[in-house]
mmCIF file of C-alpha atoms and ligand atoms in Angstrom:
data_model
loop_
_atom_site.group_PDB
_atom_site.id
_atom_site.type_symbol
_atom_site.label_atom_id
_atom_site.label_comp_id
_atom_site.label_asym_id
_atom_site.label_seq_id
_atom_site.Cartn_x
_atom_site.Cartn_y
_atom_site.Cartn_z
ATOM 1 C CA UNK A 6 6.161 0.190 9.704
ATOM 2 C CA UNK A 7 4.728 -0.027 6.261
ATOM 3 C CA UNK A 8 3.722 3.455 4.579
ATOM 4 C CA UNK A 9 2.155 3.389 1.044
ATOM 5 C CA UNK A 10 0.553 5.641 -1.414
ATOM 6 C CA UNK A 11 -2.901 4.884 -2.597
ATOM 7 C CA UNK A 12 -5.354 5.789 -4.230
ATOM 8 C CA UNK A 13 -8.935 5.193 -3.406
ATOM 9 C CA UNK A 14 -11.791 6.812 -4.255
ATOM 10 C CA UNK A 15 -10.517 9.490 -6.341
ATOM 11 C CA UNK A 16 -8.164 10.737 -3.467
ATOM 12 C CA UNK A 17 -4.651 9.660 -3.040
ATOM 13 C CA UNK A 18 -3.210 9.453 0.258
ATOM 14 C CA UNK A 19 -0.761 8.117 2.369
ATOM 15 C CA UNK A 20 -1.669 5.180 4.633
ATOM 16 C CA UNK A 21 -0.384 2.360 7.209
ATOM 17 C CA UNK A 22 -0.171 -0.970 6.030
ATOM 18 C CA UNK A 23 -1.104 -3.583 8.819
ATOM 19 C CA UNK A 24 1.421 -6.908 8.995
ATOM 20 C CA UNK A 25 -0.790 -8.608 7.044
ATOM 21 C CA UNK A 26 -0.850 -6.553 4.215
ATOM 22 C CA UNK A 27 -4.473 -6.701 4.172
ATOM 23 C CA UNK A 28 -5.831 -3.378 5.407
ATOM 24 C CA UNK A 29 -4.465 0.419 5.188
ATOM 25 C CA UNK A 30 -5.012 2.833 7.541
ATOM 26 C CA UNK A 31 -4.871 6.797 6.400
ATOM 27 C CA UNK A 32 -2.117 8.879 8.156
ATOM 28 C CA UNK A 33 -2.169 12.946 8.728
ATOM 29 C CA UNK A 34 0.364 13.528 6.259
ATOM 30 C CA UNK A 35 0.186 15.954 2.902
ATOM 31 C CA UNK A 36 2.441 13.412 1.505
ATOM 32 C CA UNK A 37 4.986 10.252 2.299
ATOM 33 C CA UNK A 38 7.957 12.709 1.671
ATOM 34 C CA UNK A 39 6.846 14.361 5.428
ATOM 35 C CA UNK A 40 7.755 11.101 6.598
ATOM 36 C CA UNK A 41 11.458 11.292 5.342
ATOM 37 C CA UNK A 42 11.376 14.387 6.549
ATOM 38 C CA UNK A 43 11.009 13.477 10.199
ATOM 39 C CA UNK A 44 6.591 14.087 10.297
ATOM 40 C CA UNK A 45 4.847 10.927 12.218
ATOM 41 C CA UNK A 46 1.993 10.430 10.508
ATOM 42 C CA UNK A 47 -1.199 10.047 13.152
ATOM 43 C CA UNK A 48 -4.090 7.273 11.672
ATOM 44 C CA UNK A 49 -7.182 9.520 10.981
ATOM 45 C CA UNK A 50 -10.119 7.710 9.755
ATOM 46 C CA UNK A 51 -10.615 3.956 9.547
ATOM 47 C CA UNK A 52 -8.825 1.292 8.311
ATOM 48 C CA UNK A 53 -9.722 0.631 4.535
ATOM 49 C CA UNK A 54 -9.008 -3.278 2.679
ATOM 50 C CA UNK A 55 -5.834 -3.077 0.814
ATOM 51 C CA UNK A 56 -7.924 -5.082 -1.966
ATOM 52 C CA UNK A 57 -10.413 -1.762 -2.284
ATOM 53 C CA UNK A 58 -7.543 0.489 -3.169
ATOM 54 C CA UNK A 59 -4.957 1.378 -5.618
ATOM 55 C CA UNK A 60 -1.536 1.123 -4.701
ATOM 56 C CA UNK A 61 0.454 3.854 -6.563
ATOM 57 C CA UNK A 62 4.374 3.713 -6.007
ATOM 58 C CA UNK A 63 5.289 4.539 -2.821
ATOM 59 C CA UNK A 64 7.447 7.287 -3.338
ATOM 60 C CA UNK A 65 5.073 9.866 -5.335
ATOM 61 C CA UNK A 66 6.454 12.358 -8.373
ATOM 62 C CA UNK A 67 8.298 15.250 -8.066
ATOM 63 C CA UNK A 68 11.186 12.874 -7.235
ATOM 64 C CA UNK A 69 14.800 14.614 -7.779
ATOM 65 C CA UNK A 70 16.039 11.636 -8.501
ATOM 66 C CA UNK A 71 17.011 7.679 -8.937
ATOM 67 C CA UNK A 72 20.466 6.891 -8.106
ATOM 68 C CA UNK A 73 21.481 3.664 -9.473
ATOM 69 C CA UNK A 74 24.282 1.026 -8.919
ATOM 70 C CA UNK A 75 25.629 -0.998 -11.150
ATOM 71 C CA UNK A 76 27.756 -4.366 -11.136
ATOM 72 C CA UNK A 77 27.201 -4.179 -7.348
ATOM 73 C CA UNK A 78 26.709 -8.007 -6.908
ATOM 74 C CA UNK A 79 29.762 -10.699 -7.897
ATOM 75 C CA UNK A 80 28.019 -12.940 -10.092
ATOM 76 C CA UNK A 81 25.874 -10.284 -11.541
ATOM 77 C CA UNK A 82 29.025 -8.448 -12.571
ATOM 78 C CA UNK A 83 30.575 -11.611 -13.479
ATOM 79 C CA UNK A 84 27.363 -12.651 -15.857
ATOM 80 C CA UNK A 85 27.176 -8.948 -17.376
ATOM 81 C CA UNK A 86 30.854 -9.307 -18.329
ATOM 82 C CA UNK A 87 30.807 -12.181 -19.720
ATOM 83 C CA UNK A 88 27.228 -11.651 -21.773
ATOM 84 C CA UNK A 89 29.210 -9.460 -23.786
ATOM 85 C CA UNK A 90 26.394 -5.904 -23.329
ATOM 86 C CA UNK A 91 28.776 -4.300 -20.597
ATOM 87 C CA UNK A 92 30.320 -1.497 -22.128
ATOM 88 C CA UNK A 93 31.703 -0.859 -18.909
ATOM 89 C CA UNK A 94 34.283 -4.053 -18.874
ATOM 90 C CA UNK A 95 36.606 -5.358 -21.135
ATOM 91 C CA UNK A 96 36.759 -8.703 -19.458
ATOM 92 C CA UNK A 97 36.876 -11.290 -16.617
ATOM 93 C CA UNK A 98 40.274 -9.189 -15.556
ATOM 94 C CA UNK A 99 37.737 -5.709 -15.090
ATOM 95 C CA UNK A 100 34.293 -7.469 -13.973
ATOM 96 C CA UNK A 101 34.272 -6.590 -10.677
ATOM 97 C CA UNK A 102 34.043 -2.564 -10.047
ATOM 98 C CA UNK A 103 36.976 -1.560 -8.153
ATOM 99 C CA UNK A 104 34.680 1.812 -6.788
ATOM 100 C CA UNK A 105 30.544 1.980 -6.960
ATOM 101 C CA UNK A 106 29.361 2.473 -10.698
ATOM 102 C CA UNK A 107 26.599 5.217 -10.304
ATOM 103 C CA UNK A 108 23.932 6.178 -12.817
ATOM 104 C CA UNK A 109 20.518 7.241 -12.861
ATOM 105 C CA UNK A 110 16.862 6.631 -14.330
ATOM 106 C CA UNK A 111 14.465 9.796 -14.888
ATOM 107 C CA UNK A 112 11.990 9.952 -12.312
ATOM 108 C CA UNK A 113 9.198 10.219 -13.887
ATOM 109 C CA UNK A 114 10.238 6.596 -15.378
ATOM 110 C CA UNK A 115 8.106 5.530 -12.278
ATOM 111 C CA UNK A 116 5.208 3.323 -12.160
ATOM 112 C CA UNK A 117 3.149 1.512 -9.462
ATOM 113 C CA UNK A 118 2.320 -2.157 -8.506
ATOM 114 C CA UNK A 119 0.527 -4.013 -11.297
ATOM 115 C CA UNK A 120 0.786 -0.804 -14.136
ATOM 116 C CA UNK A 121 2.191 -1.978 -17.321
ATOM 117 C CA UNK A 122 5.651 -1.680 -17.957
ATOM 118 C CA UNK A 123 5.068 -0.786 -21.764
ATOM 119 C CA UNK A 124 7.320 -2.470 -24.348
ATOM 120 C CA UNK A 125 8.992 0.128 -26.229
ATOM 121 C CA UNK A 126 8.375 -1.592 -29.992
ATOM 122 C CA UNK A 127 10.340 -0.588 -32.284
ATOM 123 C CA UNK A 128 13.093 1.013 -29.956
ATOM 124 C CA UNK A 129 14.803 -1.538 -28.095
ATOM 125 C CA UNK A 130 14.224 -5.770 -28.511
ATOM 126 C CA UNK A 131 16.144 -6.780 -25.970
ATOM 127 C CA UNK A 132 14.046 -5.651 -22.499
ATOM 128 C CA UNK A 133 15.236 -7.175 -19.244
ATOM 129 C CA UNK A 134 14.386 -7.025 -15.605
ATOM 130 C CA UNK A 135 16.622 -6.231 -12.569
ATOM 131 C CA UNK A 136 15.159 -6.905 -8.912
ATOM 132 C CA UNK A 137 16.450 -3.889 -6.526
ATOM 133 C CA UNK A 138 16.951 -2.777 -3.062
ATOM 134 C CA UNK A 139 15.903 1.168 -2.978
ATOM 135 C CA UNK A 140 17.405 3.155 -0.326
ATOM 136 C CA UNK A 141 14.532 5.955 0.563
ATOM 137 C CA UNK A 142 17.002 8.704 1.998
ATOM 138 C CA UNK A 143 15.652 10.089 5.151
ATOM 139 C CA UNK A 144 16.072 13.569 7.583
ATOM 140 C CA UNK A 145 19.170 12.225 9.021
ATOM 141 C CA UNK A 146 18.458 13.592 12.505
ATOM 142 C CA UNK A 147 18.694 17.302 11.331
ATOM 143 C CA UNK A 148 22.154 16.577 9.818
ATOM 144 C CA UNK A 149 23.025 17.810 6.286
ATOM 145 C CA UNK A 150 22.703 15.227 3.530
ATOM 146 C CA UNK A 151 26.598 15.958 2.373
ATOM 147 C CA UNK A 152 29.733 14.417 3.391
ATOM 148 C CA UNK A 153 28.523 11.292 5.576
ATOM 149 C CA UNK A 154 30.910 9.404 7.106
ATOM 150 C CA UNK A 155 29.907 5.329 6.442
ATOM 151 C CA UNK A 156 29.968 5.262 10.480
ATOM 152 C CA UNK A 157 27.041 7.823 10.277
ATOM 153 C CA UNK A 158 25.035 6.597 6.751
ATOM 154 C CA UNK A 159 22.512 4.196 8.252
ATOM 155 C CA UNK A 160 21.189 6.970 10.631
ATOM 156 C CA UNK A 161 19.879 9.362 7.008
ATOM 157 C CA UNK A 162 17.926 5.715 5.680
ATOM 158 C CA UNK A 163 14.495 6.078 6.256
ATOM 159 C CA UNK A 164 13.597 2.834 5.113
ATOM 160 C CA UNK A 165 13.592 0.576 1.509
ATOM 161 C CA UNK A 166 11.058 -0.328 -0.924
ATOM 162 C CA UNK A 167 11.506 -2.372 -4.314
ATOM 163 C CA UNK A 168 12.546 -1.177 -8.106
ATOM 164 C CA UNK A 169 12.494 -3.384 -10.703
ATOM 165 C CA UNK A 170 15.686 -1.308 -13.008
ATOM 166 C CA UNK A 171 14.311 -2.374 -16.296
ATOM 167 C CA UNK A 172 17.067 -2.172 -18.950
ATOM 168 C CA UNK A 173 17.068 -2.419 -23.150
ATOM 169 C CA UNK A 174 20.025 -3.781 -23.475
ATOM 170 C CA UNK A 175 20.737 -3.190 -27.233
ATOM 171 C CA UNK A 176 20.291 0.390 -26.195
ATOM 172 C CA UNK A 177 22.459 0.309 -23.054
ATOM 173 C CA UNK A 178 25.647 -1.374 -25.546
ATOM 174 C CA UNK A 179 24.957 0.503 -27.959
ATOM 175 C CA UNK A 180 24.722 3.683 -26.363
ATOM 176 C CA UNK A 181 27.771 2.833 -23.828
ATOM 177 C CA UNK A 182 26.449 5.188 -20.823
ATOM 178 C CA UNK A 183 23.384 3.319 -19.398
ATOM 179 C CA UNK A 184 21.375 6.395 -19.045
ATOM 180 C CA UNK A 185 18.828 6.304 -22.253
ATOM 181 C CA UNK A 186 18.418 1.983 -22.073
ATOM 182 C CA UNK A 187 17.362 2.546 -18.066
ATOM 183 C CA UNK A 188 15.025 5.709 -18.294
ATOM 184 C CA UNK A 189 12.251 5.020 -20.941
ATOM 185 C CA UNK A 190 8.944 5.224 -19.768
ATOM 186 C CA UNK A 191 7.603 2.772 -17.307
ATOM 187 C CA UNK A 192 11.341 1.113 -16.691
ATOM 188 C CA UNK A 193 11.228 1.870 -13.113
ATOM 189 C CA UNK A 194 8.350 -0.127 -11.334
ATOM 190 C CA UNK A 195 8.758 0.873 -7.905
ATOM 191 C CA UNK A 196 6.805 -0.311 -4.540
ATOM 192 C CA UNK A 197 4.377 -2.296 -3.365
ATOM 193 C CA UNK A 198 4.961 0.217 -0.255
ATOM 194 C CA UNK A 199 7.708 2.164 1.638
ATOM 195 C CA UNK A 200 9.428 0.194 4.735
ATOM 196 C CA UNK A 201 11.019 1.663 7.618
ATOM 197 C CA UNK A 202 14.671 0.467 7.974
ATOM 198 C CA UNK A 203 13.745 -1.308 11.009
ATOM 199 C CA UNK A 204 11.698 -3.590 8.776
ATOM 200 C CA UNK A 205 14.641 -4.973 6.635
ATOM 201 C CA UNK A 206 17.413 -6.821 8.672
ATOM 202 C CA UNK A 207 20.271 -6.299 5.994
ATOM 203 C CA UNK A 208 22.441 -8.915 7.508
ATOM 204 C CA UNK A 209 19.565 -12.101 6.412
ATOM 205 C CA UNK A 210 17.146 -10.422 3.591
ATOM 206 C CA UNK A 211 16.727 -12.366 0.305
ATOM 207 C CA UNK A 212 15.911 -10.346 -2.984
ATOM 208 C CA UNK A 213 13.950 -12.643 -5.444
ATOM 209 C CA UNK A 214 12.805 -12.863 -9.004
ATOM 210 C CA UNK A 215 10.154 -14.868 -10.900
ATOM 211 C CA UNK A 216 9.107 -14.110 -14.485
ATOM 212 C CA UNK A 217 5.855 -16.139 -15.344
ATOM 213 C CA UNK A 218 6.291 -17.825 -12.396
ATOM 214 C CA UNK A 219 9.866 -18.932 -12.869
ATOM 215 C CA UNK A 220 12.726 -17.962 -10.653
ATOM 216 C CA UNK A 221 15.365 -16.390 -11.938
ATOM 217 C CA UNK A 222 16.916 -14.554 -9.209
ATOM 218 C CA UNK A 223 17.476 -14.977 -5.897
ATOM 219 C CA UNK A 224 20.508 -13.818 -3.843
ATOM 220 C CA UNK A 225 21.004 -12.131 -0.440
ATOM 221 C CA UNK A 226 20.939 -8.272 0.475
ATOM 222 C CA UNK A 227 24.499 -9.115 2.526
ATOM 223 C CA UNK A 228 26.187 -10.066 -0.828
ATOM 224 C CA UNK A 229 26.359 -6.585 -2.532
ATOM 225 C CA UNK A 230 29.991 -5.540 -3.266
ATOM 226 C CA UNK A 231 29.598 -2.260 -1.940
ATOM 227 C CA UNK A 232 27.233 -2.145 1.107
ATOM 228 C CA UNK A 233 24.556 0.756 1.767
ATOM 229 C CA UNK A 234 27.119 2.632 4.356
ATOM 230 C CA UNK A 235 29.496 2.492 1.704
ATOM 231 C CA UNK A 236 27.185 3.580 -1.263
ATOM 232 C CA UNK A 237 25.466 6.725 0.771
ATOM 233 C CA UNK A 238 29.127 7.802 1.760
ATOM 234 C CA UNK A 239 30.003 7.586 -2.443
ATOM 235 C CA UNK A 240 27.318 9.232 -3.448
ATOM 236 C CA UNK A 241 27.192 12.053 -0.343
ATOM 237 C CA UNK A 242 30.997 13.166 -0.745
ATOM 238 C CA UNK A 243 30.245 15.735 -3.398
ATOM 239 C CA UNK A 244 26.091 15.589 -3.802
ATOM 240 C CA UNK A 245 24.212 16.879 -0.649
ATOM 241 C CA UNK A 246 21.566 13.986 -0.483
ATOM 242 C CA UNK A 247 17.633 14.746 0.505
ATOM 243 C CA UNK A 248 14.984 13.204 1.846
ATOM 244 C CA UNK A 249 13.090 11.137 -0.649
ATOM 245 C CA UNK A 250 16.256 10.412 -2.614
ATOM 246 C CA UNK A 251 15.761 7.280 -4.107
ATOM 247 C CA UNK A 252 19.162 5.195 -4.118
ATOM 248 C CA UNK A 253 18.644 1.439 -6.310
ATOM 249 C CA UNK A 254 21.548 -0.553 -4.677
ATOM 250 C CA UNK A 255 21.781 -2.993 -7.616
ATOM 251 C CA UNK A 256 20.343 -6.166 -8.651
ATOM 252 C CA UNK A 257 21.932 -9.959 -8.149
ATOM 253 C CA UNK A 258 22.660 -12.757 -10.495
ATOM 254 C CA UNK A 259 19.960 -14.043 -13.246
ATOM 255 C CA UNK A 260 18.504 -11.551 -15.194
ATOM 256 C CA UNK A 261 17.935 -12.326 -18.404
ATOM 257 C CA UNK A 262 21.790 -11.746 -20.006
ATOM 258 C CA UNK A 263 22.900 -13.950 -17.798
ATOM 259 C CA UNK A 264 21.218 -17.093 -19.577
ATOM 260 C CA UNK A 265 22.392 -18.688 -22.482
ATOM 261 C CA UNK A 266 20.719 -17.630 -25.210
ATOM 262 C CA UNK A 267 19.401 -14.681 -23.195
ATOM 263 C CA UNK A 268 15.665 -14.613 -21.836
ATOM 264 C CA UNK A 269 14.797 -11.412 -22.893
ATOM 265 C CA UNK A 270 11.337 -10.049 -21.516
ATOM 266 C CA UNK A 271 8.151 -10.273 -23.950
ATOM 267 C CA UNK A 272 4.697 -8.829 -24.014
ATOM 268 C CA UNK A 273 2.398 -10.508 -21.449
ATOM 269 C CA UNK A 274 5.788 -11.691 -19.079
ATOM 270 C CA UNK A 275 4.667 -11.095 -15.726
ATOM 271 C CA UNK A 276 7.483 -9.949 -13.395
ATOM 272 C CA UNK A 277 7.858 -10.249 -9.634
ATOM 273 C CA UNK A 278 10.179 -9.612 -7.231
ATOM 274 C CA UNK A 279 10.599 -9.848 -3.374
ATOM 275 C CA UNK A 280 12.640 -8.022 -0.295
ATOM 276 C CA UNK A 281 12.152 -9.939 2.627
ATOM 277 C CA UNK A 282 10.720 -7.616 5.483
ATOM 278 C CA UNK A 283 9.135 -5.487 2.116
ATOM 279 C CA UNK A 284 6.578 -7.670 0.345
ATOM 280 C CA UNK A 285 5.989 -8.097 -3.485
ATOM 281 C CA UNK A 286 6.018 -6.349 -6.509
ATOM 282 C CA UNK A 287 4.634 -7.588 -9.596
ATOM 283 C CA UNK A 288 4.464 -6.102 -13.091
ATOM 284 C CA UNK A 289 3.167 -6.938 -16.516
ATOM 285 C CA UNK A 290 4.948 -6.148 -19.866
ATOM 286 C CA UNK A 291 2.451 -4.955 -22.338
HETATM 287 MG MG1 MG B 8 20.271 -2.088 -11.954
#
């Protein structure tokens, strides 16, 4: 099923999405983090067009946090080497992590379908895009969120929705850790709803990106380095994970470092990505 947060109104609720992402029916939930949590949301009033409503991202502020991996697709780790930004890698010989390389974005970084992902003038010129995979954590069956075994991961995912992982990339050189060029405000479009895992068949799913209509990346879910088993059992050894944790499993070949000279994002670009079995998210940079 497809869960998103809207706003319509002047109330913001949680809804159903129908298959054809045309209508969204409200749900008895306070909010969509009593879904991770194990709540099934029963419809309660009728159906409402998707086009009447505001879709807010999915996954709703206070969020602890966004885990992020990086270099988690060959050719993207191959391209960031060799663009000369990664201040992670001092070659071809080091491109390819040899364990998960984990960061993460503030939360309240966060913004919706269609808001503006504002261009920070006069702090960073170089603004790029990054189509993701998010990981929404779920209850795990009652199970702690610490220690899980890759055998066990899949069972605490509650389902997926899209980030775009916008990234200044004269900050994120400069500044070696990737923290402060990932976080600014607005870098972390996130929806156009939340998925339940049974949505996304991992094993087939294509992650896309257009900017102004041109694609620029387009790669399968299958090919990241270190698989979603593999990332929650990383991350879960030493951090107790929670429902709603976000986890961004990295983005594929062709952003804009990758092309020669580089294709940096400008005000007015419109960015979209897609997650076959999620849908589409589009942004504008303003
Ligand atoms: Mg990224």
């Amino acid at each position: 099923m497809r869960f998103a947060t809207v706003e319509y109104q002047g109330r913001t609720f949680v809804g159903a999405v129908d298959k054809a992402g045309e209508k969204v029916t409200p749900i008895s939930v306070g909010d969509i983090n009593d879904l991770f949590r194990g709540a099934r949301g029963e419809p309660k009033g009728p159906a409402i067009a998707l086009s009447s409503v505001k879709l807010k991202a999915p996954v709703p502020l206070p969020l602890r946090n966004i885990m992020c991996v990086g270099k988690n697709y060959h050719e993207h780790a191959r391209e960031f080497s060799a663009s000369g930004f990664d201040s992670s890698s001092t070659g071809a010989s080091d491109a390819i992590p040899t364990a998960p390389i984990i960061f993460t974005k503030v939360p309240q970084s966060v913004i919706g379908p269609e808001e503006t992902i504002r261009y920070p003038t006069g702090v960073s010129e170089q603004l790029d895009y990054e189509a993701e995979l998010a990981v929404i954590v779920g209850q795990g069956a009652g199970k702690g969120g610490r220690g899980i075994a890759k055998a066990d991961a899949m069972k605490h995912v509650w389902g997926y929705t899209i980030i775009n992982d916008v990234t200044a990339r004269d900050i994120q050189r400069r500044h070696k850790q990737w923290f402060l060029g990932k976080s600014m405000d607005t870098f972390a479009p996130m929806g156009p709803w939340a998925v339940t895992a049974d949505e996304v068949d991992l094993a087939t799913a294509g992650i896309r990106c257009w900017v102004n209509g041109e694609l620029r990346q387009d790669a399968k879910i299958a090919d990241l380095i270190f698989d979603i088993p593999t990332l929650i059992e990383t991350i879960s050894a030493g951090i107790t994970l929670l429902p709603g944790d976000i986890i961004a499993t990295g983005t594929p070949a062709g952003v804009g470092i990758g092309f020669k000279p580089p294709k940096f994002l400008k005000k007015g670009d419109v960015v979209a990505m897609e997650v076959d079995g999620i849908g589409r998210l589009t942004n504008q940079v303003g």
